Amino acid sequence: MQTKRIRTLHIIIILLLITTIIALTFAGVMGALYVREVKEVGRLQGEREQLLADQALPALSVGVEDGTSGNPEPGMDGQDAESSAEVAAAGQDTALNLDDAGIAELMQSKEAEVEQSIKDRMKELVTGEDGSPLKMLRSFFPENLIYSFENEYVFAPVLDGVAKHSLLDENFEKTPEGLMQYVENGTVTSHKGIDVSKYQGNINWNAVREEGIEYAFIRLGLRGYESGKIVLDDYYDANIKGANEAGVGAGVYFFTQAVTVEEAQEEAAFVVEHLAGYDVSCPVVFDVERISGGKGRADQLTQEQRTDITIAFCDAIRAAGYTPMIYGNVVCFTRLLDMTRLNDYEKWYAFYDDYMYMPYDVSCWQYTEKGKVDGIPNNVDLNISFKMW
């Protein structure tokens, strides 16, 4: 019987201990919550006081004795100063009497001002002299390459696996003549170039050289986008001979419509054959553009197929002892090609604007198709490169 009582007593003691622990734990939790709430209330009170103080700030710029502004804006006359004093004083009185509803209303007003400011900025980007919806979107989404494709805006992610350039936007400058250049520490480090084909007609290459043109990419030929036949540009021989004789650095480009690796190798062989006997110090370029309207025989290639074709051409050119380069625009460098597989080849980028919208490493930028150069009777594409070959 005694043993049973002792056992019962032990159970009671254990229950009391458990109850005590639970009670202490609960008290601790409640205490912590109370402290946190006190801090939160204090923080909110502090914010409210700061807000009230901010509302009173306009009165600080008004002279107490004569009612004139302590730091007047240019052109402010006496009448405007008195009006400012009245507004400031009214604002101060209102601030001192704000209740919670007033603060909420004030915060909504501030949110509306911020929202309107964002809208105004967007409107400025769209309606400015050089503005456009695309430019606006690009400024808000720098992590994407944004372009228009088949009446839709495409947001292509900037790929981590593709080499990036280190060019700075603020270093791009346009001369009074409308020529783009890249300037570092007051020194122009970019190089002036053009690209030409039969559409430029007869060119006076000595005059081109006198204009300060350092290099030219000359169209060697193309594959027909319907027939698939390879043809030589009508003015190729005259242009590359003229550039060589005038001392203008020469490169060539070929417009592809290859649909297989074998056709790309055929195009490369055709190019190499026609380079013989000429000084080609600049790259040999593979132009992978699509034909507008979906008429090209290569337009239905997958990204993998087109990339395989591009690599086949570039490797054949490199094997022949020349520097391969790939020409394209935003669509080419995001949609048509797998850029993660093309880091080993130089890029020539086409984008017609006053800013170079491309994070990937490029050697050359074609920035306009409406250039004027002495010695060339028609408009010509203008380029700047960030190296010489």
mmCIF file with all atom_site columns, C-alpha atoms in Angstrom, residues 4-5 28 37 69 83 86 102 140 142 160 185 199 204 207 252-254 268 273 283 305-306 317 330 344 379 388:
data_model
loop_
_atom_site.group_PDB
_atom_site.id
_atom_site.type_symbol
_atom_site.label_atom_id
_atom_site.label_alt_id
_atom_site.label_comp_id
_atom_site.label_asym_id
_atom_site.label_entity_id
_atom_site.label_seq_id
_atom_site.pdbx_PDB_ins_code
_atom_site.Cartn_x
_atom_site.Cartn_y
_atom_site.Cartn_z
_atom_site.occupancy
_atom_site.B_iso_or_equiv
_atom_site.pdbx_formal_charge
_atom_site.auth_seq_id
_atom_site.auth_comp_id
_atom_site.auth_asym_id
_atom_site.auth_atom_id
_atom_site.pdbx_PDB_model_num
ATOM 1  C CA . LYS A 1 4   ? 1.414  2.432  -4.327   1.00 0.00 ? 4   LYS A CA 1
ATOM 2  C CA . ARG A 1 5   ? 1.186  5.817  -2.579   1.00 0.00 ? 5   ARG A CA 1
ATOM 3  C CA . GLY A 1 28  ? 8.612  32.632 -22.743  1.00 0.00 ? 28  GLY A CA 1
ATOM 4  C CA . GLU A 1 37  ? 5.088  43.434 -30.985  1.00 0.00 ? 37  GLU A CA 1
ATOM 5  C CA . SER A 1 69  ? 12.361 81.288 -49.519  1.00 0.00 ? 69  SER A CA 1
ATOM 6  C CA . SER A 1 83  ? 2.142  81.275 -51.968  1.00 0.00 ? 83  SER A CA 1
ATOM 7  C CA . GLU A 1 86  ? 1.045  79.361 -47.335  1.00 0.00 ? 86  GLU A CA 1
ATOM 8  C CA . GLY A 1 102 ? -4.928 60.234 -43.265  1.00 0.00 ? 102 GLY A CA 1
ATOM 9  C CA . PHE A 1 140 ? 13.365 47.129 -68.486  1.00 0.00 ? 140 PHE A CA 1
ATOM 10 C CA . PRO A 1 142 ? 18.340 43.571 -69.559  1.00 0.00 ? 142 PRO A CA 1
ATOM 11 C CA . ASP A 1 160 ? 25.578 31.995 -69.661  1.00 0.00 ? 160 ASP A CA 1
ATOM 12 C CA . ASN A 1 185 ? 40.260 57.482 -72.448  1.00 0.00 ? 185 ASN A CA 1
ATOM 13 C CA . TYR A 1 199 ? 24.639 46.866 -105.565 1.00 0.00 ? 199 TYR A CA 1
ATOM 14 C CA . ASN A 1 204 ? 36.763 54.253 -106.625 1.00 0.00 ? 204 ASN A CA 1
ATOM 15 C CA . ALA A 1 207 ? 38.777 57.598 -102.764 1.00 0.00 ? 207 ALA A CA 1
ATOM 16 C CA . VAL A 1 252 ? 34.814 38.427 -98.051  1.00 0.00 ? 252 VAL A CA 1
ATOM 17 C CA . TYR A 1 253 ? 31.359 37.141 -97.222  1.00 0.00 ? 253 TYR A CA 1
ATOM 18 C CA . PHE A 1 254 ? 29.144 34.448 -98.681  1.00 0.00 ? 254 PHE A CA 1
ATOM 19 C CA . ALA A 1 268 ? 33.389 26.800 -98.457  1.00 0.00 ? 268 ALA A CA 1
ATOM 20 C CA . GLU A 1 273 ? 38.807 28.653 -104.812 1.00 0.00 ? 273 GLU A CA 1
ATOM 21 C CA . PRO A 1 283 ? 37.879 37.239 -92.057  1.00 0.00 ? 283 PRO A CA 1
ATOM 22 C CA . GLN A 1 305 ? 20.937 21.788 -88.296  1.00 0.00 ? 305 GLN A CA 1
ATOM 23 C CA . ARG A 1 306 ? 21.852 25.396 -89.022  1.00 0.00 ? 306 ARG A CA 1
ATOM 24 C CA . ILE A 1 317 ? 37.619 27.988 -94.032  1.00 0.00 ? 317 ILE A CA 1
ATOM 25 C CA . VAL A 1 330 ? 19.547 39.416 -83.108  1.00 0.00 ? 330 VAL A CA 1
ATOM 26 C CA . ASP A 1 344 ? 35.418 29.495 -81.294  1.00 0.00 ? 344 ASP A CA 1
ATOM 27 C CA . ASN A 1 379 ? 24.390 53.904 -100.080 1.00 0.00 ? 379 ASN A CA 1
ATOM 28 C CA . MET A 1 388 ? 42.140 44.696 -86.892  1.00 0.00 ? 388 MET A CA 1
#
